[in-house]
PDB file of C-alpha atoms in Angstrom:
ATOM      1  CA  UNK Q   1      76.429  51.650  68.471  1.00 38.00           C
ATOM      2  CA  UNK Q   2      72.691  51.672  69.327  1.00 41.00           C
ATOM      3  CA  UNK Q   3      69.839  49.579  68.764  1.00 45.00           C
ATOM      4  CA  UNK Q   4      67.184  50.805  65.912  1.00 40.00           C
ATOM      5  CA  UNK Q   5      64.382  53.455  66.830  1.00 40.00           C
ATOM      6  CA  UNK Q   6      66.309  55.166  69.295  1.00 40.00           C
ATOM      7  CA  UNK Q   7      68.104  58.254  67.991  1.00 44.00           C
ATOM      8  CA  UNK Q   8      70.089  61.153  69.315  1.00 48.00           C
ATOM      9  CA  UNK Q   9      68.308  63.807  67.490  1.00 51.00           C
ATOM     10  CA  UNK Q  10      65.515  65.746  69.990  1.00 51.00           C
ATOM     11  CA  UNK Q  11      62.523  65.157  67.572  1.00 61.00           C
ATOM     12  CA  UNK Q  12      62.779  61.352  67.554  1.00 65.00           C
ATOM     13  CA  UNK Q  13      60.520  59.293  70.147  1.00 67.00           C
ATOM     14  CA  UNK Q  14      63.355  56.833  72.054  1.00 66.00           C
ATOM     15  CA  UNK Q  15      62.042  53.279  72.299  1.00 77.00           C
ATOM     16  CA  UNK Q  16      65.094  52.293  74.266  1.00 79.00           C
ATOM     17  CA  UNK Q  17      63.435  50.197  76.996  1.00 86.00           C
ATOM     18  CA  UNK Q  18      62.258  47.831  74.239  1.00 92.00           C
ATOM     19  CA  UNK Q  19      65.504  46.884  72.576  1.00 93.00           C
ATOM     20  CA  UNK Q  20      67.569  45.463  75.459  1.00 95.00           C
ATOM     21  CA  UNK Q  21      64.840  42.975  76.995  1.00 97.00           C
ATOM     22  CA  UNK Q  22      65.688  39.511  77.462  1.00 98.00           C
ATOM     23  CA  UNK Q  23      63.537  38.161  74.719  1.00 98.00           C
ATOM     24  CA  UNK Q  24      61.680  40.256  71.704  1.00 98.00           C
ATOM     25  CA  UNK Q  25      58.011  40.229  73.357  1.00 98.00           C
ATOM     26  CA  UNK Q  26      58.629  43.936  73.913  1.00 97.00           C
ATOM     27  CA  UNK Q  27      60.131  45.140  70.479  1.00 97.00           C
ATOM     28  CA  UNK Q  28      56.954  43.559  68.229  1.00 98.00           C
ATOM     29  CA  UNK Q  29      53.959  45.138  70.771  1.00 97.00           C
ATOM     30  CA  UNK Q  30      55.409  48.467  70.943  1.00 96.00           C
ATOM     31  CA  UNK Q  31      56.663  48.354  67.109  1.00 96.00           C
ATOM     32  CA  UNK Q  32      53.613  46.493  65.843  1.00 96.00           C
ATOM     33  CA  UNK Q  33      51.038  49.375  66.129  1.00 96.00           C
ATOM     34  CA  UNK Q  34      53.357  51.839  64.678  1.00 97.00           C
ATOM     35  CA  UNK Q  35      53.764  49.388  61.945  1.00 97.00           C
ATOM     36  CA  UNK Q  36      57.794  49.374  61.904  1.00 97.00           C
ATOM     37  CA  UNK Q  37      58.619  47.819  58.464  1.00 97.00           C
ATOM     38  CA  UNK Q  38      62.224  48.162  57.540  1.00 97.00           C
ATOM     39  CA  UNK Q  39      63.396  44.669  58.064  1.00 98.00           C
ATOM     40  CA  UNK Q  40      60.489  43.524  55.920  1.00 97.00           C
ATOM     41  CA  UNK Q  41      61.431  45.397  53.394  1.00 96.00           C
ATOM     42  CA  UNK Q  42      64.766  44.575  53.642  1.00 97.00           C
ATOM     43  CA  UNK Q  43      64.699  40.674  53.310  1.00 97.00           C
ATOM     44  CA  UNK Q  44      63.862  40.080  49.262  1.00 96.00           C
ATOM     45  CA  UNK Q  45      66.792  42.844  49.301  1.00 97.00           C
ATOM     46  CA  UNK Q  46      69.040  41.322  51.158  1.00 97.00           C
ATOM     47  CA  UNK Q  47      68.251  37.590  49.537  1.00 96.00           C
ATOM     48  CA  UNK Q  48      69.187  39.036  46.236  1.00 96.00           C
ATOM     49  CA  UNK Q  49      72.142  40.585  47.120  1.00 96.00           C
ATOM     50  CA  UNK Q  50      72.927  37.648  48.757  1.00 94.00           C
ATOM     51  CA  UNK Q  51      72.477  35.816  45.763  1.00 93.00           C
ATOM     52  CA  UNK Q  52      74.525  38.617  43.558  1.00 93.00           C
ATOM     53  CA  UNK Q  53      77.226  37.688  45.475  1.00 91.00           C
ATOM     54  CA  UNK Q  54      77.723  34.645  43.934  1.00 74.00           C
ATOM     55  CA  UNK Q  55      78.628  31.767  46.591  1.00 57.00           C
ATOM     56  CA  UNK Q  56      78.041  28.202  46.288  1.00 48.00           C
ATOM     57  CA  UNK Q  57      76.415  27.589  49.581  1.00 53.00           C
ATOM     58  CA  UNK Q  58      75.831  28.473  53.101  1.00 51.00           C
ATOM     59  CA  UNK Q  59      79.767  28.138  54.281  1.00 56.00           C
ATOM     60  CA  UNK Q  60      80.674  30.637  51.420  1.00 73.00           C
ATOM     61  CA  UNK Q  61      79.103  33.778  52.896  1.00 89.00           C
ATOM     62  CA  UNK Q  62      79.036  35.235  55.952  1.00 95.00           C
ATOM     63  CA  UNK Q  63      76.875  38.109  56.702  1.00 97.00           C
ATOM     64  CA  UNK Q  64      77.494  40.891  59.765  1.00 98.00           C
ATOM     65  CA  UNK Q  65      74.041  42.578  60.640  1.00 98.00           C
ATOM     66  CA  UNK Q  66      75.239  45.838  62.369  1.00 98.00           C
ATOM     67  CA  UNK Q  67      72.393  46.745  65.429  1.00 97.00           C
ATOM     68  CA  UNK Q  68      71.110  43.205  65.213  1.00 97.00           C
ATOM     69  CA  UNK Q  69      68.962  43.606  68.268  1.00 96.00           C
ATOM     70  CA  UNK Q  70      67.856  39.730  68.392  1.00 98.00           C
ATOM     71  CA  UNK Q  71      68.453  38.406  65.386  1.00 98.00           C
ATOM     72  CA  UNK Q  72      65.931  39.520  63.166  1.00 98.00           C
ATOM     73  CA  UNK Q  73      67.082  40.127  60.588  1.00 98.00           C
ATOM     74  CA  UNK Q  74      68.736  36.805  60.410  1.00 98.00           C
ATOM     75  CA  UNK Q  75      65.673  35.000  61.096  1.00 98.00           C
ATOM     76  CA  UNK Q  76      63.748  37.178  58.302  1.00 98.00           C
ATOM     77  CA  UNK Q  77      67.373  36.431  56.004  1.00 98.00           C
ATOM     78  CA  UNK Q  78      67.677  32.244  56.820  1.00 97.00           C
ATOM     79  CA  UNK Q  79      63.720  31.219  57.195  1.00 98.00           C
ATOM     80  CA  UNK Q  80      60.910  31.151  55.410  1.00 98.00           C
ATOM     81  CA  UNK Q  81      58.664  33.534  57.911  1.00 98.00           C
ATOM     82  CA  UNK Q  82      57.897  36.973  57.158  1.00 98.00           C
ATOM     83  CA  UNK Q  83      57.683  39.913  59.293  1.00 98.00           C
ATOM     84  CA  UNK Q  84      54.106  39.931  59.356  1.00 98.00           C
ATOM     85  CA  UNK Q  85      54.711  36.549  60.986  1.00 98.00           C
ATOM     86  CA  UNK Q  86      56.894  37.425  63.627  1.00 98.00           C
ATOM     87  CA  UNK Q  87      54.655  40.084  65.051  1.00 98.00           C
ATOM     88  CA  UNK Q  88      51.701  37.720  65.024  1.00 98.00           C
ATOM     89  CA  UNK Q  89      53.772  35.317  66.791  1.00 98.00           C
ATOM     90  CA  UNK Q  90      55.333  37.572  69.529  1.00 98.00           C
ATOM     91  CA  UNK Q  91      52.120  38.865  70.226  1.00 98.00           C
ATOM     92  CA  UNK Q  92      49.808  35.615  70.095  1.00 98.00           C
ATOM     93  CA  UNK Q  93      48.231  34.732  73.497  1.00 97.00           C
ATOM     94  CA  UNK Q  94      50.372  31.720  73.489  1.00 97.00           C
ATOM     95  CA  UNK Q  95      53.905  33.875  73.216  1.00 98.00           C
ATOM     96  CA  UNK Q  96      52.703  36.245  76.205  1.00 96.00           C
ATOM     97  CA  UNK Q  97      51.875  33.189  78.606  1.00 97.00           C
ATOM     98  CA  UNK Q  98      55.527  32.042  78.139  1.00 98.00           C
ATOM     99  CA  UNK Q  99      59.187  32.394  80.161  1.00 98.00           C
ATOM    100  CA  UNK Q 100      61.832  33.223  78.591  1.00 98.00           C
ATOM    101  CA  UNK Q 101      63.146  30.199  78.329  1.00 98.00           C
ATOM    102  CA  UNK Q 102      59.923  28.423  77.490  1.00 98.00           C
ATOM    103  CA  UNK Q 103      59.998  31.305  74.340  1.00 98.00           C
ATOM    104  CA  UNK Q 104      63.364  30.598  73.286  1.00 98.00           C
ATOM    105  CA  UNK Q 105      62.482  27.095  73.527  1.00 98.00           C
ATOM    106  CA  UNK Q 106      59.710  27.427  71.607  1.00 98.00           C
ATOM    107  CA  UNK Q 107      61.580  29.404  69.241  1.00 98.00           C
ATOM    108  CA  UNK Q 108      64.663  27.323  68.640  1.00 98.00           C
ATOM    109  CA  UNK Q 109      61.862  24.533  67.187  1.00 98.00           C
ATOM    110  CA  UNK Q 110      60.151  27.133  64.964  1.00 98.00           C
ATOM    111  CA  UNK Q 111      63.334  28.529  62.866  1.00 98.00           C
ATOM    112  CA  UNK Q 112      64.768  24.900  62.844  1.00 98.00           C
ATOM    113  CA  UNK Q 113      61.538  23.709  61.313  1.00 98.00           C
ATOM    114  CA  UNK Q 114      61.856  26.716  58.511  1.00 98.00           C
ATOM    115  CA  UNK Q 115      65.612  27.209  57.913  1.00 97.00           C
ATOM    116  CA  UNK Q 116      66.309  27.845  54.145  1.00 96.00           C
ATOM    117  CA  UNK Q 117      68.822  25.753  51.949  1.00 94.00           C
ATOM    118  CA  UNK Q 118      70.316  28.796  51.011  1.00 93.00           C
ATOM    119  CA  UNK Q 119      70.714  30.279  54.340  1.00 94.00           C
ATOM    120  CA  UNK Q 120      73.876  31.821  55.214  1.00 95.00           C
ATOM    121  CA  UNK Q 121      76.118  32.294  58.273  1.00 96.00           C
ATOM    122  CA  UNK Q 122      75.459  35.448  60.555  1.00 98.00           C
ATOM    123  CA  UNK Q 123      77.143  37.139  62.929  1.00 98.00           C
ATOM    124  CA  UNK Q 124      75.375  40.209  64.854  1.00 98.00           C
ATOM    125  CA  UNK Q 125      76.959  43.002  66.393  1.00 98.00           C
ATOM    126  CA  UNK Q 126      74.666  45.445  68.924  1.00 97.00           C
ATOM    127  CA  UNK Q 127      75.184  47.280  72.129  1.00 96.00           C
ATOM    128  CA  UNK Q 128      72.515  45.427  73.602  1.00 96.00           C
ATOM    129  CA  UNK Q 129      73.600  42.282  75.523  1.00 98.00           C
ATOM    130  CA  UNK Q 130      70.512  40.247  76.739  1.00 98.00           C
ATOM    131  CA  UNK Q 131      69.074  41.104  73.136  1.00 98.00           C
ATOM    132  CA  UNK Q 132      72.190  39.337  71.485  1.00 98.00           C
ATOM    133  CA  UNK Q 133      72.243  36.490  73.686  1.00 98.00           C
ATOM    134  CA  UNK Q 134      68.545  35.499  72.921  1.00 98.00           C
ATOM    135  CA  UNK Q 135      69.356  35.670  69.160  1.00 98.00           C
ATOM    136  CA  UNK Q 136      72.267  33.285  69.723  1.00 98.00           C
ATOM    137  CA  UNK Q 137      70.261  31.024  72.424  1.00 98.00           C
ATOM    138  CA  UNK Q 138      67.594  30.199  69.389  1.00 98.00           C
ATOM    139  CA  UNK Q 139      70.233  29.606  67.044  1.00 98.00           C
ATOM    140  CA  UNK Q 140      69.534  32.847  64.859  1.00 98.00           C
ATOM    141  CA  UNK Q 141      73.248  34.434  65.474  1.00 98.00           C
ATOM    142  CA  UNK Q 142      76.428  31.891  64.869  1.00 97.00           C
ATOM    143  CA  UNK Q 143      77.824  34.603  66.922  1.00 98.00           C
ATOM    144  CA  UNK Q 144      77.169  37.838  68.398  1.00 98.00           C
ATOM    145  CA  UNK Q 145      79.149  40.184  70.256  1.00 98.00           C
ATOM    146  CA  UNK Q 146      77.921  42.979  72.400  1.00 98.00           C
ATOM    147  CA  UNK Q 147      80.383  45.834  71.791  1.00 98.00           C
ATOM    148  CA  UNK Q 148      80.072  49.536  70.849  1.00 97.00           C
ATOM    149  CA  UNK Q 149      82.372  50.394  68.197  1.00 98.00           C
ATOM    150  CA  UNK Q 150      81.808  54.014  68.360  1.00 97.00           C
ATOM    151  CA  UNK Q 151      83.657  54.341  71.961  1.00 97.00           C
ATOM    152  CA  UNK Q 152      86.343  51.139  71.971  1.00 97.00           C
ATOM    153  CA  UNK Q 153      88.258  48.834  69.325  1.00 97.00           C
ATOM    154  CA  UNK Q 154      86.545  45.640  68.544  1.00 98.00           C
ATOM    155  CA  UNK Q 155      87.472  42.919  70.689  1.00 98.00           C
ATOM    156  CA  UNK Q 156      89.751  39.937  68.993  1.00 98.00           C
ATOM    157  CA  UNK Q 157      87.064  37.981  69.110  1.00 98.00           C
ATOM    158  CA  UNK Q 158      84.950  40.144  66.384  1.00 98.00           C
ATOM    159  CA  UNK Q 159      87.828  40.753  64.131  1.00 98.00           C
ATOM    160  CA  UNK Q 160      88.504  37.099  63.853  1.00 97.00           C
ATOM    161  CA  UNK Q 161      84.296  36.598  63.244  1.00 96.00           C
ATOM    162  CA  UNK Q 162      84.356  38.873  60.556  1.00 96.00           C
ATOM    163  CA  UNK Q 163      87.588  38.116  58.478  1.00 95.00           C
ATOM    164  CA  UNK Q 164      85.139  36.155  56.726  1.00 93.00           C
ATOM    165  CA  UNK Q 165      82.523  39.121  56.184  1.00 96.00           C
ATOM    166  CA  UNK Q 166      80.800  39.098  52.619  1.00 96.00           C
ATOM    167  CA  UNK Q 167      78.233  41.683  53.427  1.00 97.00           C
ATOM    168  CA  UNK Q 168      76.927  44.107  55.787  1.00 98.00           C
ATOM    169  CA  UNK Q 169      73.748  45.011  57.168  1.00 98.00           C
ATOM    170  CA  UNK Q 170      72.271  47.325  58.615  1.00 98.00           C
ATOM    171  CA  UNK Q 171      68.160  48.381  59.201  1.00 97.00           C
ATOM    172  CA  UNK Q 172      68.325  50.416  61.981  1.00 86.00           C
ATOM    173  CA  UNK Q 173      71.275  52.294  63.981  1.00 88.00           C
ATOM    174  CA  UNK Q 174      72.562  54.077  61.479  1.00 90.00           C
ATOM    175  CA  UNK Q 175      71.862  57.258  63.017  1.00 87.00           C
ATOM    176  CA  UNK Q 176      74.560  56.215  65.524  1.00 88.00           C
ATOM    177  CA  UNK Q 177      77.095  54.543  63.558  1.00 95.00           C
ATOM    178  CA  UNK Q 178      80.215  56.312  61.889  1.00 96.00           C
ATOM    179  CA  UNK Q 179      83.581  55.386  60.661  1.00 97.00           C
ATOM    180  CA  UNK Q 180      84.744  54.358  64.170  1.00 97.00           C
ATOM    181  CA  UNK Q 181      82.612  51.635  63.343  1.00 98.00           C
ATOM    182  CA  UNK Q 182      82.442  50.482  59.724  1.00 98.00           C
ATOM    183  CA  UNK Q 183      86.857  51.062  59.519  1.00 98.00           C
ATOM    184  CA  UNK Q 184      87.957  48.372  61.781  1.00 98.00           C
ATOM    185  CA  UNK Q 185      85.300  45.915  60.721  1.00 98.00           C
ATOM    186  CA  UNK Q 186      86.093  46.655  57.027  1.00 98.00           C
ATOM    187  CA  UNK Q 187      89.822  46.486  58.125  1.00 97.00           C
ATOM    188  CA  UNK Q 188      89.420  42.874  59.828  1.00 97.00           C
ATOM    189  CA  UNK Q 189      87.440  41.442  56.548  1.00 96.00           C
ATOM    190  CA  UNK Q 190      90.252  39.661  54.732  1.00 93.00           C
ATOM    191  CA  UNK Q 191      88.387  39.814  50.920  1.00 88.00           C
ATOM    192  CA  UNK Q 192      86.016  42.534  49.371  1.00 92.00           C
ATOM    193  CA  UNK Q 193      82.612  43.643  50.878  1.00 96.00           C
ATOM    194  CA  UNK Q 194      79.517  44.635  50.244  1.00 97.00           C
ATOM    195  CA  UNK Q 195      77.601  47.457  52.818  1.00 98.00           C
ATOM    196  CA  UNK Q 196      74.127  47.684  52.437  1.00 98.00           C
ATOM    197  CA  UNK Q 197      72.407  49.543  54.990  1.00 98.00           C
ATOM    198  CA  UNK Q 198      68.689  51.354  55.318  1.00 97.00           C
ATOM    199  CA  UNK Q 199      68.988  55.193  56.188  1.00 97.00           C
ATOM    200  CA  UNK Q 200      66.524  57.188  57.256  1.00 96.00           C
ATOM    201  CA  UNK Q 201      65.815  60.150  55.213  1.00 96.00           C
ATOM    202  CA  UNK Q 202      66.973  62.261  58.080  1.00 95.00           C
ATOM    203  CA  UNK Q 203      70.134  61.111  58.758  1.00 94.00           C
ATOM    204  CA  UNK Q 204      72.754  61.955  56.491  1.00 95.00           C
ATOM    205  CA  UNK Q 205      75.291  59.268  54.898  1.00 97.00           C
ATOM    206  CA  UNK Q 206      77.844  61.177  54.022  1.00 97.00           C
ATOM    207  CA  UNK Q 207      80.575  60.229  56.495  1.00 97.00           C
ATOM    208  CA  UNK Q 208      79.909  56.685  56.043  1.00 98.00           C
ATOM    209  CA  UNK Q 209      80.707  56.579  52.238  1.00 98.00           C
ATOM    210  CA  UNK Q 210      82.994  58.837  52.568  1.00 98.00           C
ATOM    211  CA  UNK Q 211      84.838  56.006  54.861  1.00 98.00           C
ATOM    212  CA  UNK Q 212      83.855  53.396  52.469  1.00 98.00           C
ATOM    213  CA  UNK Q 213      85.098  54.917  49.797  1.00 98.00           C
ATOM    214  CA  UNK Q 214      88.627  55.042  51.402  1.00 97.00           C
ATOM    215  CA  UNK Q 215      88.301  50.743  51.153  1.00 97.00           C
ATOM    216  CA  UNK Q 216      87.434  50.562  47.386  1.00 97.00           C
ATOM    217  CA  UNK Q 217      83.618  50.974  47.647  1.00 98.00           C
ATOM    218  CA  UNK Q 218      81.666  53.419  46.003  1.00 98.00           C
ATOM    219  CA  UNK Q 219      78.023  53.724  47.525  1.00 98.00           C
ATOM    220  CA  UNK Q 220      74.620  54.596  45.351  1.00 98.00           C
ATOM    221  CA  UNK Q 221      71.587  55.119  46.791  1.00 97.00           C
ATOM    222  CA  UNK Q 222      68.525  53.215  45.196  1.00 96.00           C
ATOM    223  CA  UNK Q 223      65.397  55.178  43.867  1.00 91.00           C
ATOM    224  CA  UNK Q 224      62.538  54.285  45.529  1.00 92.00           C
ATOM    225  CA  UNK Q 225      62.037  54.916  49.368  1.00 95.00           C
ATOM    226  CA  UNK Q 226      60.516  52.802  51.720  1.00 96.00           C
ATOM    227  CA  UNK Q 227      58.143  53.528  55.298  1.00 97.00           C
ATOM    228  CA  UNK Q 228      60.120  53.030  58.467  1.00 96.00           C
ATOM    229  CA  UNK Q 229      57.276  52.984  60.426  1.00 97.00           C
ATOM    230  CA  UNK Q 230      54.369  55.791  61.707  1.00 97.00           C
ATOM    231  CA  UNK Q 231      55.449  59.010  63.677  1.00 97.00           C
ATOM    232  CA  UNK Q 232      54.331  58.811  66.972  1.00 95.00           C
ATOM    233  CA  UNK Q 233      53.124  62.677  66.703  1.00 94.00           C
ATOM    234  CA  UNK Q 234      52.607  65.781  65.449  1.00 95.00           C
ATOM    235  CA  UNK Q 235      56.706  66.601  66.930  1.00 94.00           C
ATOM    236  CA  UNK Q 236      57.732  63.536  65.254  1.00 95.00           C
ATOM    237  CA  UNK Q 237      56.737  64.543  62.152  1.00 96.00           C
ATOM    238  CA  UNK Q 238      57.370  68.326  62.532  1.00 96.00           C
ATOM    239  CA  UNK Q 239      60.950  67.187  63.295  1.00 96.00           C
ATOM    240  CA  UNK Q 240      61.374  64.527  60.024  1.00 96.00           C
ATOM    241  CA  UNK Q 241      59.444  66.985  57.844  1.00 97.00           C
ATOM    242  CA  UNK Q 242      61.764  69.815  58.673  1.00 97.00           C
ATOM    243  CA  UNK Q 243      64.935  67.791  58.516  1.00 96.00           C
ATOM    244  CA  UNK Q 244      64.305  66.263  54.949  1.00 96.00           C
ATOM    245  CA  UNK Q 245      63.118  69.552  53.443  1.00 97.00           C
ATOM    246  CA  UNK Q 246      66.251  71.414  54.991  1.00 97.00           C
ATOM    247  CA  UNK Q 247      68.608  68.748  53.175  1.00 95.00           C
ATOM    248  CA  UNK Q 248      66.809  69.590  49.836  1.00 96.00           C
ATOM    249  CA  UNK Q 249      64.349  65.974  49.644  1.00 96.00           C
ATOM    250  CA  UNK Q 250      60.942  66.665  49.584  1.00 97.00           C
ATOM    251  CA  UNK Q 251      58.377  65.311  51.991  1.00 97.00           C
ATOM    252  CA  UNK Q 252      54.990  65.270  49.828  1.00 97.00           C
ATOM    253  CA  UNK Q 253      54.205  61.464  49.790  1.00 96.00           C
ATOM    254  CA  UNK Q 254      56.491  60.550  52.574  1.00 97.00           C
ATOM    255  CA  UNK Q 255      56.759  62.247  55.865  1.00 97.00           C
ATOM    256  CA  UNK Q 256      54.165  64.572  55.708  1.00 97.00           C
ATOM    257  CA  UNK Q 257      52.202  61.250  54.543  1.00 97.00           C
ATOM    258  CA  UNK Q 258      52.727  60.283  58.352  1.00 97.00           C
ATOM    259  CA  UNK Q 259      55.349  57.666  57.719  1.00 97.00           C
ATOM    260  CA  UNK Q 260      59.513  58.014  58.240  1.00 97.00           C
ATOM    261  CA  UNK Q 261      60.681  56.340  55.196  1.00 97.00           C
ATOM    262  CA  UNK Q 262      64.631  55.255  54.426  1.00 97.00           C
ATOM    263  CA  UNK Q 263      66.283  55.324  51.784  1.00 96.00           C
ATOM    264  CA  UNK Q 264      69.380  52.107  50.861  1.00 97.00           C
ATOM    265  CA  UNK Q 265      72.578  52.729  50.241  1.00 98.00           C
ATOM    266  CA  UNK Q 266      74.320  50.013  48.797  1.00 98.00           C
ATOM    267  CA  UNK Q 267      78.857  50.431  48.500  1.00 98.00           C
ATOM    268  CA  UNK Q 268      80.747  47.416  46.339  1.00 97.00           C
ATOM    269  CA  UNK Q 269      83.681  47.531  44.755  1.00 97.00           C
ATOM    270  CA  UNK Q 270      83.397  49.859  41.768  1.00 94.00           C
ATOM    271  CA  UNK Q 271      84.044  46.547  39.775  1.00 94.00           C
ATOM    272  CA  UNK Q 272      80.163  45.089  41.310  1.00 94.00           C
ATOM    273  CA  UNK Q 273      78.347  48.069  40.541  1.00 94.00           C
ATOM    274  CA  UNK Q 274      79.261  47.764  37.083  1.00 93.00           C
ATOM    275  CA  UNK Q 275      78.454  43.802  36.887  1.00 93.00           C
ATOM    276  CA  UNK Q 276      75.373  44.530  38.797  1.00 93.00           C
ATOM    277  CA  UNK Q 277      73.576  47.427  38.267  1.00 93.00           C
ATOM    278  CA  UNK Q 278      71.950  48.812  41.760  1.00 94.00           C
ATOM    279  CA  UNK Q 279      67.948  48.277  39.732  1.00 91.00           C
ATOM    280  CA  UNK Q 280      68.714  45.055  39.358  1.00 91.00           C
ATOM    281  CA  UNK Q 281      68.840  44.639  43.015  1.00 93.00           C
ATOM    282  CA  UNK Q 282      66.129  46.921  44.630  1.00 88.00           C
ATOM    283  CA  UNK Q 283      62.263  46.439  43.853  1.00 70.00           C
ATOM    284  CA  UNK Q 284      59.929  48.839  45.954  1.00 56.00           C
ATOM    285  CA  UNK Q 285      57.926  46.437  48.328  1.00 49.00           C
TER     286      UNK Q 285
END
């Protein structure tokens, strides 16, 4: 498992030294200027289908957030902030002067001060360690375990977290992930669940459903596509261009617009998607 931005393939820019830090400073000034999105987009979506799924409060749902880096998408999820917010606030003169701990601190006050009524238990799962931690140090993660799925068995510790899994997220990663992650996790969760992850239009999904599919969960893919964030070149772009057009997508308004965009795939039992019908779910932001 790997933390969102960096990728295997030779055309994408790594931003690895960003996403293991031991608090976010890092991630928001080197994402910020490229104006890295996805989680923004992500958190009406994931409100909704946190909604959709129908519990009657906060002990009724928990949520695994797959590449959780530290916690953001639980803060975006469980707090009334936006991610506009959280890269003015990383970045502020007053964030930069901080430690650590006088930033998770500071932190820990801040998301207590805007936790939602309807927020929801979350457990994050990433490769990175010191990025975990700080997510669980200002109370973002209930838990968090730093294990990579792709090369061992989850500890006992995660398949006891997530026998109570409701949903999964993912915004970033999925580039690395495959079904030596999403089977034993799906395997541990005790009742049905919902998968809802952002892919970027190079990266095929294929595998993934395919996997899903073998637990009762058909995936769609919703219409409208959303910006990742801005190449970082002219090889960036080349690369994503190439990619999309080779898999039969086409690029005019998108990536040769100067922007990755990703695309969600959504996989419920086949009983949800008729219920709920994947438009009712997705808005373009």
């Amino acid at each position: 498992m790997a933390s969102p931005g960096t990728s295997p393939a030779a055309g994408l820019e790594p931003f690895d030294d960003v996403y293991d830090r031991p608090d976010p400073r890092a991630y928001f000034q080197a994402l910020g200027p490229l104006e890295y999105r996805t989680p923004g987009h992500a958190q009406q979506i994931f409100r909704r289908l946190r909604a959709a799924l129908g519990t009657a409060g906060p002990a009724d749902l928990t949520v695994l957030d797959l590449c959780c880096s530290y916690g953001i998408n639980a803060a975006l999820l469980n707090h009334d902030v936006t991610l506009e917010e959280l890269y003015a606030r990383y970045t502020s003169p007053a964030a930069v002067s901080m430690s650590t701990d006088e930033l998770a601190a500071w932190d820990r006050e801040f998301f207590a001060s805007r936790r939602r009524r309807d927020r929801v238990r979350v457990i994050g799962l990433d490769i990175a360690a010191r990025a975990v931690a700080y997510g669980l140090r200002t109370g973002l993660l209930a838990e968090g375990f730093a294990e990579n799925l792709e090369t061992a068995p989850p500890s006992p510790a995660l398949r006891r977290a997530v026998r109570r899994t409701r949903l999964i997220t993912v915004t970033g990663g999925a580039s690395f992930l495959s079904h030596r992650t999403f089977r034993p996790l799906l395997t541990a969760a005790r009742g049905p669940v919902w998968v809802a992850a952002f892919v970027l239009r190079t990266t095929s999904y294929a595998e993934i459903a395919g996997c899903l599919a073998g637990f009762g969960l058909a995936t769609e893919r919703a219409l409208p596509t959303f910006p990742q964030r801005r190449f970082t070149g002219a090889r960036e772009q080349r690369y994503a261009v190439d990619t999309v057009t080779a898999s039969g997508q086409d690029p005019r308004g998108k990536e040769c617009d100067g922007y990755f965009h990703a695309a969600l795939h959504l996989s419920r039992p086949t009983s949800d998607v008729v219920t709920t019908p994947l438009d009712t779910l997705v808005v373009a932001g």
